[in-house]
Coordinates of C-alpha atoms in Angstrom, one line a residue:
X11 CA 0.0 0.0 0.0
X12 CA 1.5 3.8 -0.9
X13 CA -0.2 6.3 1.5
X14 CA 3.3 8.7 0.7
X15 CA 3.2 12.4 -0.1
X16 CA -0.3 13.1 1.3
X17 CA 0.9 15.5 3.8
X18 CA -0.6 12.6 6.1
X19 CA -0.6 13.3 10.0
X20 CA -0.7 10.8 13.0
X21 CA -4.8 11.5 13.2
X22 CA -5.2 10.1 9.3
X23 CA -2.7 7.9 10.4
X24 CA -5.1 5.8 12.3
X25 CA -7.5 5.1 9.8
X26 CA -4.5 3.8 7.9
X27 CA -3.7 1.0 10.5
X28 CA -7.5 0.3 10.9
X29 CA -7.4 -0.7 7.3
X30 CA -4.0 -2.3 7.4
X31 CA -5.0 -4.5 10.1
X32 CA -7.5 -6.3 8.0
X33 CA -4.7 -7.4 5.3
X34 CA -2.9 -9.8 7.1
X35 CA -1.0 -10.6 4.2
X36 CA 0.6 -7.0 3.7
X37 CA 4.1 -6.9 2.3
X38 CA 4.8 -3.3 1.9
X39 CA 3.6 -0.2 3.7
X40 CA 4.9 3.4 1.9
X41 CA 4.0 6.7 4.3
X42 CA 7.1 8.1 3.4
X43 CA 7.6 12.3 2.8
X44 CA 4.3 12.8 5.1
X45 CA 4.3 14.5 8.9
X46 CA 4.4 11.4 10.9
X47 CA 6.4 11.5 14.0
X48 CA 7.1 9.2 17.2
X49 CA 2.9 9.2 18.3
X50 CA 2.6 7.6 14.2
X51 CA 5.3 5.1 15.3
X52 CA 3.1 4.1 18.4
X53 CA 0.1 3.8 16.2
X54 CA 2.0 1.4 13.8
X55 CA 2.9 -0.8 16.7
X56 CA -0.4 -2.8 15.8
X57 CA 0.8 -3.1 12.1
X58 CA 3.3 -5.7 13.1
X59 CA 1.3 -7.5 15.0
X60 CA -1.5 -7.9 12.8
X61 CA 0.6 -8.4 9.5
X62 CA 3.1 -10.4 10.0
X63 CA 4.3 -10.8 6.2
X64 CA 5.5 -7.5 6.0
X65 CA 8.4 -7.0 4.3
X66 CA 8.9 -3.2 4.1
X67 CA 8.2 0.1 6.1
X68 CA 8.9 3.1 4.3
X69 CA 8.9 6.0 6.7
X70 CA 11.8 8.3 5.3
X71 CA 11.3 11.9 5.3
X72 CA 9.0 12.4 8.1
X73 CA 9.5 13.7 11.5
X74 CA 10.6 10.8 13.7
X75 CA 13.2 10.3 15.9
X76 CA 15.3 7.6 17.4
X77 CA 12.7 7.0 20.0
X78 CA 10.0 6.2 17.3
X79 CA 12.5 4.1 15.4
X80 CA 13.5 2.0 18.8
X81 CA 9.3 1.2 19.0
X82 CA 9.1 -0.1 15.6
X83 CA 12.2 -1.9 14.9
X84 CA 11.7 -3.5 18.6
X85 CA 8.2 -4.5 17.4
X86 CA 9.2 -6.0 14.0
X87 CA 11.5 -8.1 16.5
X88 CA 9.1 -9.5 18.5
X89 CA 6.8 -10.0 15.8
X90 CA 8.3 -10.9 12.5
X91 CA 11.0 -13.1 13.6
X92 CA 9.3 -15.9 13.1
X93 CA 9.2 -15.9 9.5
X94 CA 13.2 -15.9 9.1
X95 CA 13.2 -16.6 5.5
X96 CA 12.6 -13.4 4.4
X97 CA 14.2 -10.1 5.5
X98 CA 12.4 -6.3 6.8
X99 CA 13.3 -3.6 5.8
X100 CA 13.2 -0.2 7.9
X101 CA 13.4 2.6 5.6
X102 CA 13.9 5.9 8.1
X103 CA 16.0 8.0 6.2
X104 CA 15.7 11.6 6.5
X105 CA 13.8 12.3 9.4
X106 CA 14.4 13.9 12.8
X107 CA 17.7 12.1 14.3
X108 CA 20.9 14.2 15.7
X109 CA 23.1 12.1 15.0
X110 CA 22.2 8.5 13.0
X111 CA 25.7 6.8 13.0
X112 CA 25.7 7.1 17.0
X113 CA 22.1 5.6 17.3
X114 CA 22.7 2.5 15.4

């Protein structure tokens, strides 16, 4: 699904998980170059629980920070390792960090 460059915020936000949550087989999620920040990260929590093929998240050019990228990768963790033969992919380019190198 490609909900990017709809100057979306984490109240539309919602309404995207709502509908996410009812295809369990979702590989790709794009909300990238939108105005999502760490609260959007909490509400995509429920993503990774409820969709466990996912293969991407594209959430570059927003306004998150390390905090919001901590909650989701954590949550891909406990969620999608199950399904080892396949790899996620975090895209969070381009959004609020101070410094990137010294987070990861």
């Amino acid at each position: 699904m490609n909900f990017s460059k709809t100057k979306m915020t984490n109240d539309g936000l919602r309404e995207v998980v709502k509908f996410c949550q009812r295809c369990p087989e979702l590989r790709v999620l794009k909300l990238f170059q939108n105005q999502l920040d760490d609260e959007g990260c909490k509400e995509l929590l429920s993503v990774f629980k409820d969709c466990t093929a996912l293969e991407e998240l594209h959430l570059s050019h927003n306004w998150i920070t390390e905090k919001g990228v901590e909650m989701l990768a954590t949550a891909a963790l406990e969620n999608l390792t199950s399904r080892f033969s396949r790899p996620f992919w975090l895209r969070v380019e381009h959004n609020n960090f101070s410094y990137a190198s010294s987070f990861i």
